[in-house]
XYZ file of N, CA, C and O in Angstrom:
592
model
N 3.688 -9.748 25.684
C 3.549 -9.860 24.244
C 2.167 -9.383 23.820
O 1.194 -9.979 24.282
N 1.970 -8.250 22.890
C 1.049 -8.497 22.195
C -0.139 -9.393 21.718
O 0.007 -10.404 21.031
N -1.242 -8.939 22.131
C -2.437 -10.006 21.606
C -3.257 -9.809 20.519
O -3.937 -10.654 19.937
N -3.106 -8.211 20.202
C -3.891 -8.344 18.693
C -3.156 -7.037 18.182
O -2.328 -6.294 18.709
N -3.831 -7.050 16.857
C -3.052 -6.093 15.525
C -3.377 -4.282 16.159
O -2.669 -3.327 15.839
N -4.790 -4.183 17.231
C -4.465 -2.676 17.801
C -3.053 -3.226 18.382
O -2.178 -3.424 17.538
N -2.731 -3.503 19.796
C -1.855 -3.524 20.397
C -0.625 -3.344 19.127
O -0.227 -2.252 18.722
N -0.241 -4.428 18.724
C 0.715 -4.233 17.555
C 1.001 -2.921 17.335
O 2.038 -2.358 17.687
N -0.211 -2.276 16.565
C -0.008 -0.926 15.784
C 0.616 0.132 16.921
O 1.429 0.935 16.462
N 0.360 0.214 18.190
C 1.518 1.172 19.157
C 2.516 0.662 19.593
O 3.006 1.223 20.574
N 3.125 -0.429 19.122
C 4.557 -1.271 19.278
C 5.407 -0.960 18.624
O 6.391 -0.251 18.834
N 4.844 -1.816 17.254
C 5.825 -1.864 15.817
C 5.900 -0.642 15.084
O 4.847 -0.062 14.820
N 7.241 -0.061 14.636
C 6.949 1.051 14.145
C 6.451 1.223 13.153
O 6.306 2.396 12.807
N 5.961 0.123 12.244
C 5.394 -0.169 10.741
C 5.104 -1.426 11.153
O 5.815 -2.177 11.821
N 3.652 -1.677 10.571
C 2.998 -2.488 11.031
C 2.009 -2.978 10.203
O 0.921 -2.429 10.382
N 2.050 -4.255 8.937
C 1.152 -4.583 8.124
C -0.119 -4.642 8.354
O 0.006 -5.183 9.452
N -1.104 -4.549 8.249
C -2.071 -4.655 8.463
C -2.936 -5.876 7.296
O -3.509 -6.899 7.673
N -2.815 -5.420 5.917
C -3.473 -6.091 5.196
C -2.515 -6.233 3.954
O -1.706 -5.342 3.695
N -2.631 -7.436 3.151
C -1.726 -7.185 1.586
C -2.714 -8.421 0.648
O -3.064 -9.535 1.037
N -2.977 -7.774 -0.648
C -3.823 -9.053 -1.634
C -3.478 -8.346 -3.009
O -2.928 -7.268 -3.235
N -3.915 -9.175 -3.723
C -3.579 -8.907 -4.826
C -5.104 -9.400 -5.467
O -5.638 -10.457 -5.129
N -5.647 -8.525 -6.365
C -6.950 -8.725 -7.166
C -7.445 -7.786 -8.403
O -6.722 -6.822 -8.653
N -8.645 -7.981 -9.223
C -9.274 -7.299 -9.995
C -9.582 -6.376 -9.362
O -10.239 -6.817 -8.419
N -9.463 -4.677 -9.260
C -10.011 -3.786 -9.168
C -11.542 -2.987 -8.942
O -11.926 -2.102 -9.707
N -12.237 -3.409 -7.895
C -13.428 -2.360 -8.750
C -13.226 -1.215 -7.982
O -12.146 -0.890 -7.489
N -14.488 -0.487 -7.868
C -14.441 0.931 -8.133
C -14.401 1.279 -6.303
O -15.014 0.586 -5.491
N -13.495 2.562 -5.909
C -13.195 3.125 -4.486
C -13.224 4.132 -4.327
O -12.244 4.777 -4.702
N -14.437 4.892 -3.637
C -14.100 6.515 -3.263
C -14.121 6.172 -1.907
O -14.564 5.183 -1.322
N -13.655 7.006 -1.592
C -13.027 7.814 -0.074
C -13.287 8.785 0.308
O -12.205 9.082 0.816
N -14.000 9.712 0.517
C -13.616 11.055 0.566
C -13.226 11.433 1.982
O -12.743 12.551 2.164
N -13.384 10.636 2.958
C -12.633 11.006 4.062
C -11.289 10.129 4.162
O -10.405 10.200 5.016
N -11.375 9.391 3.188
C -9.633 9.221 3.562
C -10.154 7.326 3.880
O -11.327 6.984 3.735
N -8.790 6.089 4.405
C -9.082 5.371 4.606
C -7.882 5.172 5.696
O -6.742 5.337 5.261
N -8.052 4.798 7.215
C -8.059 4.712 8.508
C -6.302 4.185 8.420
O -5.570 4.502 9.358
N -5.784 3.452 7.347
C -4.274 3.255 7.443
C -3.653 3.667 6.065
O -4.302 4.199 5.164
N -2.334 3.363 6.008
C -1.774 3.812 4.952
C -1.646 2.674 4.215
O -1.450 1.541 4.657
N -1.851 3.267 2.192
C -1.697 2.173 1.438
C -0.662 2.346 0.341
O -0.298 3.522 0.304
N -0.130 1.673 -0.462
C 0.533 1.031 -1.501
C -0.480 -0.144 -2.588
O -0.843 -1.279 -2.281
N -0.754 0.642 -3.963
C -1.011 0.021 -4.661
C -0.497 -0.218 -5.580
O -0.152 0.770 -6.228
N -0.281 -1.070 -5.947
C 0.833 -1.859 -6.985
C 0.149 -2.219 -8.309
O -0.599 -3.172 -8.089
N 0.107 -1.898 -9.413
C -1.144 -1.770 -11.016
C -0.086 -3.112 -11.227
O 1.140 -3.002 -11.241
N -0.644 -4.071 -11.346
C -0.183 -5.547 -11.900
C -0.511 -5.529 -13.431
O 0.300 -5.966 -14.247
N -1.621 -5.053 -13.765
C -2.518 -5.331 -15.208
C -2.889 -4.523 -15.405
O -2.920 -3.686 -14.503
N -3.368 -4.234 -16.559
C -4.555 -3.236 -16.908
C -4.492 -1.792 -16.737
O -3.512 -1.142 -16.372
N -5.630 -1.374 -17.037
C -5.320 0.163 -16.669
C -6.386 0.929 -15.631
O -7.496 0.456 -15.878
N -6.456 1.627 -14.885
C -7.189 2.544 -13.946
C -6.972 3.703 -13.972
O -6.325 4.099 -14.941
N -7.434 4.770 -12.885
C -7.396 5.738 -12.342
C -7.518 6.040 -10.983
O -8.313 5.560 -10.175
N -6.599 6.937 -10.801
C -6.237 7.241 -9.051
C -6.126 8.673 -9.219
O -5.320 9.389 -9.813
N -7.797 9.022 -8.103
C -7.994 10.961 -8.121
C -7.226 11.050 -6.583
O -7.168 10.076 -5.832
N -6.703 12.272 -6.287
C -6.152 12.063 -4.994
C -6.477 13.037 -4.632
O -7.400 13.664 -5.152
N -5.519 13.603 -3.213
C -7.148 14.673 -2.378
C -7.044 15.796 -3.361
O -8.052 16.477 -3.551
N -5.956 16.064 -3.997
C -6.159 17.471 -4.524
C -7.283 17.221 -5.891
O -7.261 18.174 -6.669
N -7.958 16.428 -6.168
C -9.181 15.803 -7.346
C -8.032 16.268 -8.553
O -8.331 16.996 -9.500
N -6.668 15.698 -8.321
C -5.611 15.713 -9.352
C -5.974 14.043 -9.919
O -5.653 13.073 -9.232
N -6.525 13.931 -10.962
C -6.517 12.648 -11.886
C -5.153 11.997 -12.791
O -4.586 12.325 -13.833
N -5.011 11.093 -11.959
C -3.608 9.790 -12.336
C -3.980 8.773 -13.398
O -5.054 8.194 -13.234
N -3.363 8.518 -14.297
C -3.742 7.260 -15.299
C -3.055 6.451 -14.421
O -2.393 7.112 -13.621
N -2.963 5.080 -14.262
C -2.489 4.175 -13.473
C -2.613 2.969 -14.573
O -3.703 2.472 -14.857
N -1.342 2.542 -15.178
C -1.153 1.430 -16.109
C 0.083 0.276 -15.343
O 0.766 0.680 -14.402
N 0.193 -0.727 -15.723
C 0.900 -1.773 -14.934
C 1.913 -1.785 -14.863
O 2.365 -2.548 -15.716
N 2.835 -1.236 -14.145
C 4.014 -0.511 -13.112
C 4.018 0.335 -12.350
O 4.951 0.597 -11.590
N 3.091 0.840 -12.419
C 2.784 2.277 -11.198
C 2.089 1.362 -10.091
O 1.568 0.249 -10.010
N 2.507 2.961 -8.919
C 2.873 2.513 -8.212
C 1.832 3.623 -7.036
O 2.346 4.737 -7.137
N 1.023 3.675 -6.357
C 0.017 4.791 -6.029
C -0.129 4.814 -4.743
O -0.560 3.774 -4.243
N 0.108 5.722 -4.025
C 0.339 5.891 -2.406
C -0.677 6.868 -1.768
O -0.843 7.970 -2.291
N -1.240 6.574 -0.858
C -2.000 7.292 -0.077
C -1.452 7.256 1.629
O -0.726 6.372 2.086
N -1.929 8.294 2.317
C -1.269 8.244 4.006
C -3.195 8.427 4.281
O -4.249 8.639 3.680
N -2.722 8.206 5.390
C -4.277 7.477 6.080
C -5.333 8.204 5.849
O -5.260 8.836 4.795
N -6.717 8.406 6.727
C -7.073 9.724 6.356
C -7.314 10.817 5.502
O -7.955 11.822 5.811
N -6.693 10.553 4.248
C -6.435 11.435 2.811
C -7.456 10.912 1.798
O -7.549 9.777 1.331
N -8.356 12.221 1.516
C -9.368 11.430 0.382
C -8.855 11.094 -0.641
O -7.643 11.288 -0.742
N -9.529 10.521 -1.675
C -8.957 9.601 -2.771
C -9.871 8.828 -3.222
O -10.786 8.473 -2.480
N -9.813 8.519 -4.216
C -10.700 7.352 -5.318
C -10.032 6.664 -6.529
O -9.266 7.138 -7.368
N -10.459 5.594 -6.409
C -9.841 4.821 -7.936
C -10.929 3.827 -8.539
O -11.862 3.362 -7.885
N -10.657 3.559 -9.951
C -11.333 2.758 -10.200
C -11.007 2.412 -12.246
O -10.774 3.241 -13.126
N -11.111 1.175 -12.325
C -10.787 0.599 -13.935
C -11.362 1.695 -14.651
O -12.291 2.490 -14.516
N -10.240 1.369 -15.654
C -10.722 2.381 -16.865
C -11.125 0.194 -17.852
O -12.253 -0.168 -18.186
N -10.054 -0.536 -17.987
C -10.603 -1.522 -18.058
C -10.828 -2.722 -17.380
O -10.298 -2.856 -16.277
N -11.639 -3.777 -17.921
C -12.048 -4.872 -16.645
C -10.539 -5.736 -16.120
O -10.336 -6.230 -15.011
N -9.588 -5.715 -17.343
C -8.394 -6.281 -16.740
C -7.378 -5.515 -15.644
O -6.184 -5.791 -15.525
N -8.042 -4.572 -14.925
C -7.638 -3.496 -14.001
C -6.962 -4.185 -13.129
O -7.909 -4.604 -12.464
N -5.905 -4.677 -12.563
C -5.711 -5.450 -11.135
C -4.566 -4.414 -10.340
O -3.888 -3.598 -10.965
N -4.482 -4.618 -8.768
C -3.749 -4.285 -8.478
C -3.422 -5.379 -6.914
O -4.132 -6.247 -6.408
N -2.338 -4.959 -6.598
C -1.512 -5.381 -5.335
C -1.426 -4.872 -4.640
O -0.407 -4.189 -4.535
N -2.324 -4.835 -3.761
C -2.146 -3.526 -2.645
C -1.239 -3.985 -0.847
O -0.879 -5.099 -0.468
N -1.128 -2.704 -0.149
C -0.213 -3.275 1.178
C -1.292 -2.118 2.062
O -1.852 -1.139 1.568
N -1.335 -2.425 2.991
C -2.314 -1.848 4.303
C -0.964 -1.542 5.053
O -0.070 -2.388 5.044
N -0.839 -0.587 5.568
C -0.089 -0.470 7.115
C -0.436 1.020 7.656
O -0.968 2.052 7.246
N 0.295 0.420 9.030
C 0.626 2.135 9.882
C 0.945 1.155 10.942
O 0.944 -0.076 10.914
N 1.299 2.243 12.163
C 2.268 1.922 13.022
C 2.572 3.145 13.558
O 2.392 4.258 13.064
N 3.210 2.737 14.968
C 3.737 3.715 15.646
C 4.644 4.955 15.686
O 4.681 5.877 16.502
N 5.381 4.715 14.550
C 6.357 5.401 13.721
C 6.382 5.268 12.388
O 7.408 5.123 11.723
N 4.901 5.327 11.832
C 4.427 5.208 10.507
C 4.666 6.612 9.924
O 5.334 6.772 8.902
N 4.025 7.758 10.693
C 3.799 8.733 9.817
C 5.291 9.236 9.908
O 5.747 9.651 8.842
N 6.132 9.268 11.009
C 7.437 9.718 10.719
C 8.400 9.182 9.763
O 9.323 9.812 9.246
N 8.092 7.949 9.577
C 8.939 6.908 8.251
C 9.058 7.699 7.499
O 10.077 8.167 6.992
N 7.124 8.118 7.234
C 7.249 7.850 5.851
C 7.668 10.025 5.605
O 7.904 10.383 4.451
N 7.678 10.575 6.173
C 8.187 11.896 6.109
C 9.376 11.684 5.814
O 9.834 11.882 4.689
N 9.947 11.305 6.672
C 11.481 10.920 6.429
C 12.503 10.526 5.243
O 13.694 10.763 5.039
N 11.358 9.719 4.458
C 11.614 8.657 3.225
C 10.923 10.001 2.300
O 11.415 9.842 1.183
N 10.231 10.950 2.259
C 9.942 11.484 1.515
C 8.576 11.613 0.992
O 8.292 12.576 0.280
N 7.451 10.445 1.382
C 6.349 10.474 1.620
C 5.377 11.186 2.140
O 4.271 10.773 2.489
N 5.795 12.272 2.193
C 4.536 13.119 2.920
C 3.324 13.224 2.508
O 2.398 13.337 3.310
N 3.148 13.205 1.247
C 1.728 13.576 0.483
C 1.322 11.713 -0.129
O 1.629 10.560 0.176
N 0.642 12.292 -0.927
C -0.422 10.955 -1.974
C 0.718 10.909 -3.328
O 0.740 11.876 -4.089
N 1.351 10.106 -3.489
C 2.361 10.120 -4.803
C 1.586 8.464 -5.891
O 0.868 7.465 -5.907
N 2.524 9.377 -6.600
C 2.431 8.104 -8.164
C 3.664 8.144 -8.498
O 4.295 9.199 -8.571
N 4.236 6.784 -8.784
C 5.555 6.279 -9.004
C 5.298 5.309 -9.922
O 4.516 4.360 -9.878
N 6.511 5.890 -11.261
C 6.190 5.275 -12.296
C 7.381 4.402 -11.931
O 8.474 4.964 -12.000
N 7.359 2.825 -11.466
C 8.387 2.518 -10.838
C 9.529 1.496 -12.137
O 10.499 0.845 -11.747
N 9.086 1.589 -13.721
C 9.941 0.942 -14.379
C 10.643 0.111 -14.295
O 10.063 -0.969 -14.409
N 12.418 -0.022 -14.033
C 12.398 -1.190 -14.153
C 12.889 -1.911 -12.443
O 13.488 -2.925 -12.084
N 12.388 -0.997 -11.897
C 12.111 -1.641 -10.604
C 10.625 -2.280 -9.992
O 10.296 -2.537 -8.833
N 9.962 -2.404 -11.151
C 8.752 -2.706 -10.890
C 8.980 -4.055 -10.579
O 8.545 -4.285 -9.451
N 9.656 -5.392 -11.291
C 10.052 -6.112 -10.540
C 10.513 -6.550 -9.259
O 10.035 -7.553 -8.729
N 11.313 -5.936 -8.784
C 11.963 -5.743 -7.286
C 11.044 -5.657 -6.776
O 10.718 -6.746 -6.303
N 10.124 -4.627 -6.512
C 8.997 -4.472 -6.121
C 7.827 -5.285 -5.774
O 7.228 -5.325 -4.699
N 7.531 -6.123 -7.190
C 6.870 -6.873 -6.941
C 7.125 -8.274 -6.269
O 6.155 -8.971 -5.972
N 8.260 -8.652 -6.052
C 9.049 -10.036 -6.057
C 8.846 -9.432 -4.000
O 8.321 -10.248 -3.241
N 9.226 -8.315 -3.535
C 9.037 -8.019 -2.219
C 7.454 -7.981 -1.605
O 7.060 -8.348 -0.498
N 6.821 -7.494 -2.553
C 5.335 -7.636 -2.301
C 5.118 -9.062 -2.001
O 4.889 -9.443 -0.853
N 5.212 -10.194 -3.440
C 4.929 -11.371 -2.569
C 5.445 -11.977 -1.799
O 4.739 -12.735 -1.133
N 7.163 -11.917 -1.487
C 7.544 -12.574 0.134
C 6.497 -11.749 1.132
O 6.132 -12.101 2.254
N 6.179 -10.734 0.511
C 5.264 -10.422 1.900
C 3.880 -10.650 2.640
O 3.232 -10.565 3.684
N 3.921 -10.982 1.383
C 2.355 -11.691 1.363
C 2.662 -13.086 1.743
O 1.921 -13.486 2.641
N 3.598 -14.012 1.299
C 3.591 -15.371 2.006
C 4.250 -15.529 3.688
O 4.097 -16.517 4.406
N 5.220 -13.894 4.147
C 5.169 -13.882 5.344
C 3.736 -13.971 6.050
O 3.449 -14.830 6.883
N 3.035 -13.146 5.683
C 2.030 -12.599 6.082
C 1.079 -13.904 6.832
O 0.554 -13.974 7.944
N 1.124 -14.743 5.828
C 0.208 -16.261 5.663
C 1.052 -17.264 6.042
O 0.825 -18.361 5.531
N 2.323 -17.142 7.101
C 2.896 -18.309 7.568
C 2.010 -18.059 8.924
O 1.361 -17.118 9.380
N 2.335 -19.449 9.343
C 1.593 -19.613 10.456
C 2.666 -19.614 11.466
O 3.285 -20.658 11.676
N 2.980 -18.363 12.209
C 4.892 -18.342 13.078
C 4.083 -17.132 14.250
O 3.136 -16.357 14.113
N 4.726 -17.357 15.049
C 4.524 -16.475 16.238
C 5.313 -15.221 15.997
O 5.091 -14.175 16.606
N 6.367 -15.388 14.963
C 6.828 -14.384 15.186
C 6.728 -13.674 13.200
O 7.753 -13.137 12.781
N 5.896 -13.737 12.549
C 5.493 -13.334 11.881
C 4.884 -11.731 11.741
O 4.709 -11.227 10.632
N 4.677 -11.225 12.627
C 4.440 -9.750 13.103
C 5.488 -9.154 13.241
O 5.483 -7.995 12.825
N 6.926 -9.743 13.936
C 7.941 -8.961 13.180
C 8.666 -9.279 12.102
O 9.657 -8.709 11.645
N 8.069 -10.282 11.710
C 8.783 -10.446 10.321
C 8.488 -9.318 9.030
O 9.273 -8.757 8.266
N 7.128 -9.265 9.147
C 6.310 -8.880 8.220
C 6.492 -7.340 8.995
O 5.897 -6.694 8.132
N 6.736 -6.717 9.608
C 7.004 -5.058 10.290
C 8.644 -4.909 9.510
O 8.912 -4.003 8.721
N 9.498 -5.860 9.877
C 10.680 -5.886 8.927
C 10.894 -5.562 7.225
O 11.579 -4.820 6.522
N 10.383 -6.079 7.145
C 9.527 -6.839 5.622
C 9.387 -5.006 4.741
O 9.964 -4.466 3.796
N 8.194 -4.558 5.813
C 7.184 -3.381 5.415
C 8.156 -2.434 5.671
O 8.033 -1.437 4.960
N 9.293 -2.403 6.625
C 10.672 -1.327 6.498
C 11.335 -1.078 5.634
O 11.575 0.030 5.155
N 11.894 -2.584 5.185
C 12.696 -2.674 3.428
C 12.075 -2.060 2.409
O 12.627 -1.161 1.774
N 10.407 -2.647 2.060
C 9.436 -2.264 0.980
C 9.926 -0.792 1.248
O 10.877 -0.431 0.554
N 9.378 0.177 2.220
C 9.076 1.527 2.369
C 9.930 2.339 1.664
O 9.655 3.271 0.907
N 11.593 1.637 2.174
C 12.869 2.242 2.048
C 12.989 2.138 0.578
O 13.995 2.564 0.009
């Protein structure tokens, strides 16, 4: 069995790493950031530049994707800016997400699935924070459904 989240990440083929939900401040990247993310605009409004320095308005239903490695920056346009973000990668991360259609940095205006969405974000977040041995595949399960 597995003893920590490296090991994990060449196991599970999707593999959470991190998920929170907060006020926004400001994020450049320009080399990119080491896993893949999902940010979820709860409130407020921002901006998300992505590698091509293509500028995104980001208001509360969108939905803003980056793959690892890929520069990028965001940051409030106001202080009620929040978002929900998901950390992963995995062993069969980058093929998922090709597969699913993900290849690049997208914005998804996700309407009236923004609910669904969000209601999966937080079971995942309270997987995340059970205290279970087997919570690593719960939450790799979890991050399959979200993806799909």
């Amino acid at each position: 069995m597995a003893n920590s989240i490296l090991e994990l990440l060449d196991i599970l083929p999707i593999c959470l790493i991190g998920i929170s939900e907060h006020k926004q401040e400001p994020i450049r990247r320009p080399a990119g950031y080491v896993s893949c993310q999902f940010s979820l605009c709860t409130g407020g409004n921002g901006v998300f530049i992505d590698e091509n320095k293509e500028t995104h308005r980001i208001q509360k239903g969108d939905l803003f994707f980056f793959r690892s490695n890929v520069p990028h920056e965001y940051y409030p346009i106001d202080s009620a800016w929040q978002i929900f973000f998901v950390v992963f990668n995995g062993a069969d991360t980058a093929k998922i997400l090709d597969y699913l259609g993900f290849e690049k940095t997208n914005v998804i205006h996700l309407g009236e699935k923004y609910s669904e969405i969000l209601n999966s974000m937080n079971e995942l977040y309270t997987a995340n924070y059970a205290l279970s041995e087997s919570r690593f595949k719960l939450t790799s399960a979890m991050m399959y459904s979200l993806v799909v």
